[in-house]
Short mmCIF file of C-alpha atoms in Angstrom, two decimals:
data_model
loop_
_atom_site.label_atom_id
_atom_site.label_comp_id
_atom_site.label_asym_id
_atom_site.label_seq_id
_atom_site.Cartn_x
_atom_site.Cartn_y
_atom_site.Cartn_z
CA UNK G 1 88.72 97.01 89.08
CA UNK G 2 92.25 96.96 87.74
CA UNK G 3 94.44 96.66 84.51
CA UNK G 4 97.44 94.49 84.09
CA UNK G 5 100.68 94.69 81.93
CA UNK G 6 103.43 92.01 81.97
CA UNK G 7 105.29 93.06 78.66
CA UNK G 8 106.46 96.30 76.82
CA UNK G 9 104.63 99.66 77.51
CA UNK G 10 104.51 102.44 74.93
CA UNK G 11 108.01 103.73 75.93
CA UNK G 12 109.16 100.05 74.75
CA UNK G 13 110.46 99.38 77.96
CA UNK G 14 109.44 95.50 79.51
CA UNK G 15 108.01 96.08 82.86
CA UNK G 16 104.92 94.69 85.27
CA UNK G 17 102.21 97.58 85.80
CA UNK G 18 98.73 97.49 87.34
CA UNK G 19 96.35 100.39 86.83
CA UNK G 20 93.74 101.30 88.68
CA UNK G 21 90.14 101.65 87.39
CA UNK G 22 90.39 101.51 83.20
CA UNK G 23 93.41 103.50 83.12
CA UNK G 24 95.43 101.35 80.33
CA UNK G 25 98.80 100.15 81.81
CA UNK G 26 100.49 100.24 78.48
CA UNK G 27 99.68 104.10 77.66
CA UNK G 28 99.03 105.55 80.86
CA UNK G 29 102.15 107.94 81.71
CA UNK G 30 104.68 107.29 84.45
CA UNK G 31 104.22 110.68 85.91
CA UNK G 32 100.71 110.17 86.94
CA UNK G 33 101.79 107.74 89.72
CA UNK G 34 98.20 108.16 91.66
CA UNK G 35 96.98 105.85 88.90
CA UNK G 36 99.29 102.94 89.71
CA UNK G 37 98.72 100.20 92.30
CA UNK G 38 102.16 99.10 90.91
CA UNK G 39 104.91 99.62 88.66
CA UNK G 40 108.36 97.71 88.37
CA UNK G 41 109.75 101.10 86.70
CA UNK G 42 109.69 102.90 89.95
CA UNK G 43 113.42 103.89 91.09
CA UNK G 44 112.53 103.29 94.54
CA UNK G 45 109.70 101.31 96.66
CA UNK G 46 109.20 99.61 99.88
CA UNK G 47 109.75 95.62 100.21
CA UNK G 48 107.96 93.77 102.66
CA UNK G 49 109.33 94.84 106.37
CA UNK G 50 111.70 92.51 108.46
CA UNK G 51 109.39 91.44 111.71
CA UNK G 52 110.47 89.69 115.08
CA UNK G 53 108.66 88.67 118.05
CA UNK G 54 110.79 89.14 121.01
CA UNK G 55 108.89 87.80 124.06
CA UNK G 56 109.65 87.80 127.80
CA UNK G 57 111.00 84.27 128.71
CA UNK G 58 110.46 83.37 132.13
CA UNK G 59 113.78 82.24 133.77
CA UNK G 60 113.32 80.28 137.03
CA UNK G 61 117.06 80.07 137.74
CA UNK G 62 119.45 82.15 139.76
CA UNK G 63 121.84 83.20 136.86
CA UNK G 64 121.61 84.80 133.44
CA UNK G 65 120.40 82.54 130.79
CA UNK G 66 122.06 83.13 127.19
CA UNK G 67 120.23 82.07 124.00
CA UNK G 68 121.83 82.90 120.42
CA UNK G 69 120.41 82.67 116.95
CA UNK G 70 120.95 81.16 114.49
CA UNK G 71 121.71 78.13 116.33
CA UNK G 72 125.53 77.56 116.88
CA UNK G 73 126.33 81.07 117.04
CA UNK G 74 128.61 83.01 119.14
CA UNK G 75 129.14 86.84 120.24
CA UNK G 76 130.65 87.87 117.25
CA UNK G 77 128.15 86.04 114.60
CA UNK G 78 124.56 85.74 116.22
CA UNK G 79 121.64 87.37 114.59
CA UNK G 80 119.73 87.84 118.13
CA UNK G 81 120.91 87.20 121.66
CA UNK G 82 118.50 86.79 124.53
CA UNK G 83 119.47 87.07 127.98
CA UNK G 84 116.78 85.93 130.43
CA UNK G 85 117.82 87.34 133.97
CA UNK G 86 116.85 85.36 136.88
CA UNK G 87 113.27 85.21 138.42
CA UNK G 88 114.02 88.14 140.97
CA UNK G 89 114.62 90.63 137.56
CA UNK G 90 111.82 89.42 135.41
CA UNK G 91 112.96 90.70 132.09
CA UNK G 92 114.58 89.35 129.23
CA UNK G 93 117.30 91.49 127.39
CA UNK G 94 117.62 91.12 123.48
CA UNK G 95 120.46 92.37 121.31
CA UNK G 96 119.78 92.40 117.74
CA UNK G 97 122.90 92.64 115.12
CA UNK G 98 121.12 93.99 111.95
CA UNK G 99 123.16 92.60 109.24
CA UNK G 100 122.97 89.13 110.18
CA UNK G 101 119.35 89.17 111.50
CA UNK G 102 118.02 91.04 108.56
CA UNK G 103 120.30 90.44 105.35
CA UNK G 104 117.52 91.74 103.00
CA UNK G 105 117.81 95.22 104.49
CA UNK G 106 119.84 97.05 102.24
CA UNK G 107 120.78 99.98 104.94
CA UNK G 108 123.02 99.87 108.12
CA UNK G 109 120.81 102.31 109.80
CA UNK G 110 117.19 101.56 108.80
CA UNK G 111 113.77 102.98 109.79
CA UNK G 112 112.20 100.67 112.37
CA UNK G 113 109.52 100.57 115.04
CA UNK G 114 109.66 98.94 118.36
CA UNK G 115 106.21 98.17 119.56
CA UNK G 116 105.22 96.39 122.89
CA UNK G 117 102.52 93.81 123.06
CA UNK G 118 100.92 93.02 126.44
CA UNK G 119 101.81 89.60 127.45
CA UNK G 120 98.21 89.05 129.01
CA UNK G 121 96.03 89.65 126.10
CA UNK G 122 98.30 89.89 123.06
CA UNK G 123 97.53 93.53 122.20
CA UNK G 124 99.61 96.22 120.50
CA UNK G 125 100.15 99.31 122.72
CA UNK G 126 102.19 100.92 120.28
CA UNK G 127 99.91 103.98 120.08
CA UNK G 128 99.37 105.45 123.82
CA UNK G 129 100.30 108.56 125.39
CA UNK G 130 100.88 107.69 129.02
CA UNK G 131 102.24 109.29 132.39
CA UNK G 132 105.16 107.49 133.72
CA UNK G 133 106.50 108.31 137.37
CA UNK G 134 110.61 107.90 138.02
CA UNK G 135 110.34 106.73 141.36
CA UNK G 136 110.06 108.10 145.03
CA UNK G 137 113.67 109.05 145.00
CA UNK G 138 113.20 111.69 142.60
CA UNK G 139 109.95 113.35 144.11
CA UNK G 140 106.60 114.44 142.73
CA UNK G 141 108.17 115.91 139.54
CA UNK G 142 108.73 112.89 137.60
CA UNK G 143 106.21 111.93 135.20
CA UNK G 144 107.18 111.42 131.38
CA UNK G 145 104.83 111.25 128.69
CA UNK G 146 105.70 108.27 126.11
CA UNK G 147 103.67 107.25 123.17
CA UNK G 148 104.37 103.85 123.31
CA UNK G 149 103.63 103.25 126.92
CA UNK G 150 106.90 102.46 127.82
CA UNK G 151 108.73 105.54 127.44
CA UNK G 152 111.51 104.32 124.69
CA UNK G 153 110.55 103.68 121.30
CA UNK G 154 114.03 101.86 120.52
CA UNK G 155 117.59 103.26 119.52
CA UNK G 156 119.38 101.50 116.57
CA UNK G 157 123.16 102.40 116.96
CA UNK G 158 126.03 102.25 114.76
CA UNK G 159 128.11 100.71 117.67
CA UNK G 160 126.80 99.96 121.04
CA UNK G 161 127.78 97.85 124.04
CA UNK G 162 125.85 94.83 125.26
CA UNK G 163 126.34 92.07 127.74
CA UNK G 164 126.25 88.45 127.87
CA UNK G 165 126.00 86.39 131.34
CA UNK G 166 129.64 86.92 131.88
CA UNK G 167 131.09 89.99 129.67
CA UNK G 168 130.51 93.18 127.72
CA UNK G 169 131.51 93.51 124.07
CA UNK G 170 130.77 95.75 121.31
CA UNK G 171 128.01 95.08 118.22
CA UNK G 172 128.21 97.17 115.11
CA UNK G 173 124.67 97.89 113.59
CA UNK G 174 121.87 97.05 115.54
CA UNK G 175 120.09 97.40 118.87
CA UNK G 176 119.46 96.33 122.38
CA UNK G 177 116.14 96.51 124.49
CA UNK G 178 114.16 94.47 127.13
CA UNK G 179 111.14 92.67 127.06
CA UNK G 180 109.93 92.18 130.86
CA UNK G 181 106.90 90.59 133.04
CA UNK G 182 106.71 93.95 134.99
CA UNK G 183 104.82 96.96 134.01
CA UNK G 184 102.43 99.27 136.37
CA UNK G 185 100.77 100.86 133.16
CA UNK G 186 99.30 97.44 131.92
CA UNK G 187 97.12 96.10 134.35
CA UNK G 188 99.82 93.97 136.07
CA UNK G 189 100.71 92.73 132.79
CA UNK G 190 104.44 92.62 131.42
CA UNK G 191 105.02 93.41 127.60
CA UNK G 192 106.50 91.70 124.99
CA UNK G 193 108.44 93.38 121.95
CA UNK G 194 107.94 93.61 118.16
CA UNK G 195 110.73 94.85 115.89
CA UNK G 196 109.54 96.04 112.51
CA UNK G 197 112.79 97.00 110.24
CA UNK G 198 111.71 98.80 106.78
CA UNK G 199 114.02 98.68 103.79
CA UNK G 200 114.49 102.32 104.35
CA UNK G 201 117.63 104.57 105.46
CA UNK G 202 116.84 105.98 108.88
CA UNK G 203 119.93 108.42 108.65
CA UNK G 204 121.27 111.08 106.14
CA UNK G 205 121.88 107.84 103.29
CA UNK G 206 120.06 108.29 100.28
CA UNK G 207 117.72 105.82 98.59
CA UNK G 208 119.70 103.51 96.68
CA UNK G 209 117.39 102.94 93.49
CA UNK G 210 119.28 104.59 90.45
CA UNK G 211 117.82 107.89 89.02
CA UNK G 212 119.70 107.33 85.53
CA UNK G 213 119.16 103.71 84.92
CA UNK G 214 121.19 102.35 81.87
CA UNK G 215 119.98 101.07 78.45
CA UNK G 216 117.49 98.22 78.53
CA UNK G 217 118.56 97.24 75.34
CA UNK G 218 119.40 93.37 74.73
CA UNK G 219 118.39 92.53 78.48
CA UNK G 220 116.15 90.22 79.89
CA UNK G 221 113.57 92.20 82.32
CA UNK G 222 110.96 89.29 83.28
CA UNK G 223 111.53 85.95 84.59
CA UNK G 224 108.39 84.18 85.47
CA UNK G 225 108.13 80.39 85.13
CA UNK G 226 107.24 77.81 87.59
CA UNK G 227 110.72 78.04 89.47
CA UNK G 228 111.21 81.82 89.25
CA UNK G 229 109.26 84.66 89.98
CA UNK G 230 111.42 88.39 89.64
CA UNK G 231 111.66 91.66 87.52
CA UNK G 232 114.24 93.75 86.91
CA UNK G 233 114.14 97.94 87.20
CA UNK G 234 114.68 99.29 83.69
CA UNK G 235 118.04 99.07 82.38
CA UNK G 236 119.05 95.93 84.14
CA UNK G 237 119.33 92.57 83.35
CA UNK G 238 117.15 90.17 85.77
CA UNK G 239 119.65 87.28 85.87
CA UNK G 240 122.23 89.34 87.34
CA UNK G 241 120.61 92.34 89.22
CA UNK G 242 121.30 93.06 92.40
CA UNK G 243 118.26 93.54 95.24
CA UNK G 244 118.38 97.42 94.79
CA UNK G 245 118.02 96.60 90.57
CA UNK G 246 115.21 94.42 90.99
CA UNK G 247 111.57 95.83 91.15
CA UNK G 248 110.83 92.41 92.97
CA UNK G 249 111.67 88.71 93.49
CA UNK G 250 110.41 85.79 95.81
CA UNK G 251 112.26 87.53 98.75
CA UNK G 252 112.23 91.15 97.71
CA UNK G 253 108.50 91.33 97.57
CA UNK G 254 106.69 94.89 97.28
CA UNK G 255 104.84 96.28 100.36
CA UNK G 256 101.11 95.90 99.63
CA UNK G 257 98.31 97.30 101.54
CA UNK G 258 95.37 95.12 102.85
CA UNK G 259 93.49 98.31 104.09
CA UNK G 260 94.15 101.66 105.12
CA UNK G 261 91.90 104.11 106.90
CA UNK G 262 91.59 107.28 109.06
CA UNK G 263 88.73 106.58 111.50
CA UNK G 264 86.95 107.95 114.67
CA UNK G 265 87.69 105.64 117.52
CA UNK G 266 85.07 106.50 120.34
CA UNK G 267 85.59 105.44 124.02
CA UNK G 268 85.31 102.04 124.78
CA UNK G 269 85.35 99.15 122.13
CA UNK G 270 85.34 99.62 118.39
CA UNK G 271 86.47 97.75 115.35
CA UNK G 272 87.26 98.25 111.56
CA UNK G 273 86.56 95.36 109.04
CA UNK G 274 89.10 94.63 106.58
CA UNK G 275 87.35 92.03 104.60
CA UNK G 276 90.41 90.01 104.59
CA UNK G 277 91.16 87.39 107.32
CA UNK G 278 94.28 88.75 109.13
CA UNK G 279 96.98 86.48 110.70
CA UNK G 280 97.82 87.37 114.20
CA UNK G 281 100.45 89.91 114.65
CA UNK G 282 100.30 91.27 111.30
CA UNK G 283 102.18 94.55 110.48
CA UNK G 284 99.72 97.56 111.41
CA UNK G 285 101.47 100.62 111.11
CA UNK G 286 99.22 103.31 113.23
CA UNK G 287 99.16 106.77 114.74
CA UNK G 288 96.65 108.47 116.86
CA UNK G 289 95.59 111.84 117.38
CA UNK G 290 92.90 114.21 119.22
CA UNK G 291 92.29 116.87 116.81
CA UNK G 292 91.35 117.85 113.36
CA UNK G 293 94.90 117.70 112.18
CA UNK G 294 97.09 114.63 111.00
CA UNK G 295 99.87 113.75 113.53
CA UNK G 296 102.51 111.04 113.35
CA UNK G 297 103.16 109.28 115.52
CA UNK G 298 100.95 111.44 118.23
CA UNK G 299 99.99 114.71 118.55
CA UNK G 300 101.50 116.28 121.94
CA UNK G 301 98.21 117.20 123.69
CA UNK G 302 97.50 120.43 125.73
CA UNK G 303 97.34 119.71 129.61
CA UNK G 304 97.53 116.29 131.26
CA UNK G 305 95.41 114.77 128.28
CA UNK G 306 96.35 110.94 127.95
CA UNK G 307 95.14 109.18 124.74
CA UNK G 308 95.68 106.36 122.84
CA UNK G 309 94.19 102.75 122.02
CA UNK G 310 94.95 99.14 122.51
CA UNK G 311 94.92 97.38 118.84
CA UNK G 312 94.76 93.68 117.55
CA UNK G 313 93.60 91.45 114.89
CA UNK G 314 90.53 88.94 115.26
CA UNK G 315 89.76 87.26 111.90
CA UNK G 316 89.11 90.34 109.19
CA UNK G 317 88.73 92.76 112.04
CA UNK G 318 91.14 95.50 113.45
CA UNK G 319 89.87 95.81 116.91
CA UNK G 320 90.55 98.75 119.23
CA UNK G 321 90.09 99.27 123.19
CA UNK G 322 89.56 103.00 123.92
CA UNK G 323 90.00 103.67 127.76
CA UNK G 324 90.91 107.12 127.58
CA UNK G 325 89.02 109.32 125.37
CA UNK G 326 87.69 109.83 121.62
CA UNK G 327 90.35 110.35 119.18
CA UNK G 328 91.20 109.58 115.86
CA UNK G 329 93.59 106.40 114.34
CA UNK G 330 95.04 106.91 111.09
CA UNK G 331 96.52 103.43 110.00
CA UNK G 332 97.70 101.17 107.06
CA UNK G 333 97.59 97.01 107.70
CA UNK G 334 100.71 95.43 105.45
CA UNK G 335 100.24 92.21 103.40
CA UNK G 336 102.36 90.13 105.98
CA UNK G 337 102.18 87.16 107.65
CA UNK G 338 104.50 86.46 110.76
CA UNK G 339 104.28 82.66 109.82
CA UNK G 340 106.27 82.93 106.98
CA UNK G 341 106.09 81.17 103.41
CA UNK G 342 103.82 78.22 103.15
CA UNK G 343 104.67 75.13 101.17
CA UNK G 344 103.22 73.38 98.15
CA UNK G 345 102.76 73.32 94.46
CA UNK G 346 100.96 76.26 93.47
CA UNK G 347 101.35 78.27 90.11
CA UNK G 348 103.54 81.08 90.36
CA UNK G 349 100.89 82.95 88.10
CA UNK G 350 97.40 82.46 89.51
CA UNK G 351 93.83 83.95 87.80
CA UNK G 352 90.87 83.84 89.20
CA UNK G 353 87.58 85.90 90.19
CA UNK G 354 86.70 86.99 93.22
CA UNK G 355 83.73 89.12 94.16
CA UNK G 356 82.99 89.63 90.66
CA UNK G 357 86.62 90.94 89.90
CA UNK G 358 89.11 89.19 87.81
CA UNK G 359 92.21 88.80 90.06
CA UNK G 360 95.93 88.08 89.09
CA UNK G 361 98.40 86.97 91.48
CA UNK G 362 102.22 86.45 91.19
CA UNK G 363 103.45 84.07 93.77
CA UNK G 364 106.40 82.78 95.44
CA UNK G 365 107.35 79.65 93.60
CA UNK G 366 106.48 76.57 95.95
CA UNK G 367 103.49 78.41 97.49
CA UNK G 368 100.35 76.32 99.07
CA UNK G 369 97.04 76.78 97.86
CA UNK G 370 95.58 79.04 99.18
CA UNK G 371 98.74 80.97 99.66
CA UNK G 372 99.92 83.07 102.71
CA UNK G 373 100.47 86.82 102.57
CA UNK G 374 104.00 85.85 102.69
CA UNK G 375 103.64 83.99 99.42
CA UNK G 376 102.13 86.99 97.44
CA UNK G 377 104.50 89.12 95.82
CA UNK G 378 101.72 91.01 93.68
CA UNK G 379 97.97 90.93 94.18
CA UNK G 380 96.14 93.34 91.73
CA UNK G 381 93.40 94.02 94.25
CA UNK G 382 96.15 95.24 96.79
CA UNK G 383 98.19 98.76 95.83
CA UNK G 384 102.01 98.86 96.44
CA UNK G 385 103.09 101.56 99.01
CA UNK G 386 104.80 104.47 96.99
CA UNK G 387 107.69 106.68 98.22
CA UNK G 388 106.12 110.24 97.37
CA UNK G 389 108.91 111.96 98.73
CA UNK G 390 111.83 111.82 101.41
CA UNK G 391 114.46 113.65 102.87
CA UNK G 392 116.78 115.00 105.35
CA UNK G 393 117.09 118.10 107.61
CA UNK G 394 119.15 119.25 110.20
CA UNK G 395 117.09 120.07 113.72
CA UNK G 396 117.77 123.79 114.63
CA UNK G 397 118.39 124.31 118.63
CA UNK G 398 114.95 125.26 119.93
CA UNK G 399 114.57 129.10 121.11
CA UNK G 400 111.59 130.89 122.58
CA UNK G 401 108.53 129.67 124.59
CA UNK G 402 109.19 126.74 126.63
CA UNK G 403 105.53 125.56 125.29
CA UNK G 404 106.14 126.14 121.74
CA UNK G 405 108.29 123.91 119.99
CA UNK G 406 110.64 124.88 116.96
CA UNK G 407 108.82 124.35 113.57
CA UNK G 408 110.42 122.92 110.35
CA UNK G 409 108.18 122.35 107.24
CA UNK G 410 108.58 120.45 104.10
CA UNK G 411 106.74 120.45 100.93
CA UNK G 412 105.53 117.76 98.56
CA UNK G 413 102.70 116.69 96.38
CA UNK G 414 100.35 113.87 97.50
CA UNK G 415 97.32 114.41 95.54
CA UNK G 416 95.46 111.54 94.81
CA UNK G 417 97.05 109.58 97.57
CA UNK G 418 96.55 108.59 100.97
CA UNK G 419 99.63 109.89 102.54
CA UNK G 420 101.32 108.71 105.72
CA UNK G 421 104.60 110.11 106.97
CA UNK G 422 107.22 108.21 108.58
CA UNK G 423 110.64 109.50 110.27
CA UNK G 424 113.32 108.69 112.39
CA UNK G 425 115.52 111.27 114.84
CA UNK G 426 119.16 111.09 114.24
CA UNK G 427 121.54 111.43 117.07
CA UNK G 428 125.37 111.62 117.22
CA UNK G 429 127.97 111.13 114.36
CA UNK G 430 130.16 108.77 113.30
CA UNK G 431 130.91 105.36 115.63
CA UNK G 432 128.62 107.06 117.56
CA UNK G 433 125.56 107.64 115.34
CA UNK G 434 122.24 106.44 116.44
CA UNK G 435 118.79 106.71 114.80
CA UNK G 436 115.61 106.34 116.94
CA UNK G 437 111.91 106.23 116.39
CA UNK G 438 110.11 109.26 117.54
CA UNK G 439 109.26 109.97 121.27
CA UNK G 440 106.71 112.10 121.69
CA UNK G 441 107.77 112.97 125.42
CA UNK G 442 106.58 115.95 127.69
CA UNK G 443 108.71 117.41 129.90
CA UNK G 444 107.12 117.64 133.04
CA UNK G 445 108.07 119.41 136.33
CA UNK G 446 105.95 118.71 139.09
CA UNK G 447 102.85 120.48 137.26
CA UNK G 448 102.18 121.16 133.85
CA UNK G 449 102.94 124.89 134.16
CA UNK G 450 106.65 124.00 132.69
CA UNK G 451 105.29 121.35 130.39
CA UNK G 452 106.17 121.45 126.62
CA UNK G 453 108.12 119.14 124.55
CA UNK G 454 111.26 117.36 125.85
CA UNK G 455 114.55 117.77 124.27
CA UNK G 456 114.65 114.31 122.94
CA UNK G 457 110.95 114.47 121.87
CA UNK G 458 109.38 115.28 118.05
CA UNK G 459 106.20 114.74 116.38
CA UNK G 460 104.84 115.82 113.02
CA UNK G 461 101.79 117.26 111.77
CA UNK G 462 100.85 116.75 108.02
CA UNK G 463 98.48 117.19 105.05
CA UNK G 464 98.26 116.41 101.52
CA UNK G 465 100.90 119.26 100.70
CA UNK G 466 103.41 119.63 103.63
CA UNK G 467 104.60 118.07 106.72
CA UNK G 468 105.56 120.24 110.04
CA UNK G 469 108.14 118.69 112.50
CA UNK G 470 108.02 119.82 115.67
CA UNK G 471 111.42 120.00 117.80
CA UNK G 472 112.90 121.30 120.91
CA UNK G 473 116.56 120.38 120.76
CA UNK G 474 118.52 121.76 123.99
CA UNK G 475 115.64 121.38 126.33
CA UNK G 476 115.95 118.70 129.13
CA UNK G 477 114.58 115.51 128.75
CA UNK G 478 112.85 115.87 132.08
CA UNK G 479 113.22 117.51 135.19
CA UNK G 480 112.82 116.38 138.59
CA UNK G 481 113.63 117.09 142.31
CA UNK G 482 116.75 115.51 143.99
CA UNK G 483 114.79 113.86 146.72
CA UNK G 484 111.37 112.95 147.74
CA UNK G 485 111.07 116.17 149.82
CA UNK G 486 111.84 118.83 147.39
CA UNK G 487 115.02 120.39 147.46
CA UNK G 488 117.11 121.17 144.11
CA UNK G 489 116.04 120.97 140.57
CA UNK G 490 117.76 118.53 138.26
CA UNK G 491 117.66 119.10 134.42
CA UNK G 492 118.55 115.76 132.68
CA UNK G 493 119.71 116.43 129.21
CA UNK G 494 119.95 114.29 126.47
CA UNK G 495 123.60 112.43 126.25
CA UNK G 496 123.18 112.61 122.25
CA UNK G 497 121.05 115.52 121.26
CA UNK G 498 119.11 115.44 117.90
CA UNK G 499 120.91 116.43 115.02
CA UNK G 500 118.78 115.61 112.25
CA UNK G 501 115.18 113.98 111.05
CA UNK G 502 114.96 111.45 108.15
CA UNK G 503 111.64 111.61 106.75
CA UNK G 504 109.15 109.96 104.16
CA UNK G 505 105.93 110.45 102.84
CA UNK G 506 104.72 106.93 101.84
CA UNK G 507 101.44 106.96 99.63
CA UNK G 508 98.60 104.82 98.64
CA UNK G 509 96.54 105.68 95.43
CA UNK G 510 93.08 106.62 96.57
CA UNK G 511 90.24 104.59 94.75
#
């Protein structure tokens, strides 16, 4: 059960609050964040991420085919440019211009995930430690561990070069990546990519919430009518507030949680029932690990221990296919529907009873009945993700053992929460700055005797009170022989070494 307040709390501030259990939303202290499913008084919170499905599109012609969106855009104005290679190449190159494609994202260098989906079966392959050979010209030493099965989790750059069918040009704030029909690690199937972009800074930029808001006196805070549904943070007038000054509106919906769990994944097929019908390609954030400690995005296992799972939605189930070895999965299913908003005449304020519980929903004006996830701004059954802690640190150069990475630990308090760590690695500076989703890469050299974390790799171990980040800055990305018959050894370094890590501890209040 939950309790809801739309009005003034005991401090005299107009707000919207949802507390769990029998905690009174009027009198419960704002400092007891573990007792709240939602509070419009939070200075910072996550909104629903932006998600784009980026499939491989076959091109039977002999030349590149260029498709830009929105329709009628050019190389200076597109949000997405897709270049389909001729049939012989079997790939589609995507260029994303962030500020155009994601106008709701308030940070130029955001947190993101780039996750492949196998084309043959529509399954996410985003949590997978796999071997990847470089090719015969590099000899027997070329093997790279990459947790998403493609060896590259994506790079978001401040400025980068991209290509259409006839020319090269620069793009500010965005990324370039490929979907392809070829991949030997996918049972002969190629993969599409799904890009998930969060309203969080991926570099050393502060969150934009105001830690010292102005007085609320004389300002309208809550505006709920048949045509509008938005609430300002304390100290701001809801009629003129900017996106960062709003707790929510119909477009900046709080990121609510349909399900969250940490479960054992046996070898073979298994599933987890969320109790709610899930749309295909809904947003699922997941990490896997094969130890008693929690890791994100994966643990770099000792030896040649590949592990990880395919996952996908099926009705109310999250299904798993584990072809490697038993492990654990820690995941969050977000209230997101890739179909977008519905259309209808549903009331903005909806109240009903479900499974004996009184439920209140705040909906996007004009939603259908029943509403989709994309229409629901607040649902009193579903907690909203909280940002428990965040920060940035400079990554030190690695020294010491080849197989023991450098450890950097940060402290926080997640008592009463189900915590989940997300972070980005930062590379370069100024116009050359870029942020990358974590790469859990092992440096191989013909055998595991020289293994250890690669120079561009990182991972994190965490619990309720601290997170330890492991890096190996200054080590090679990988090592290979110059020819298939052996010969001299070549170390390939990271062209833009890691300079920092931007981290967040997200929290869901425990029942």
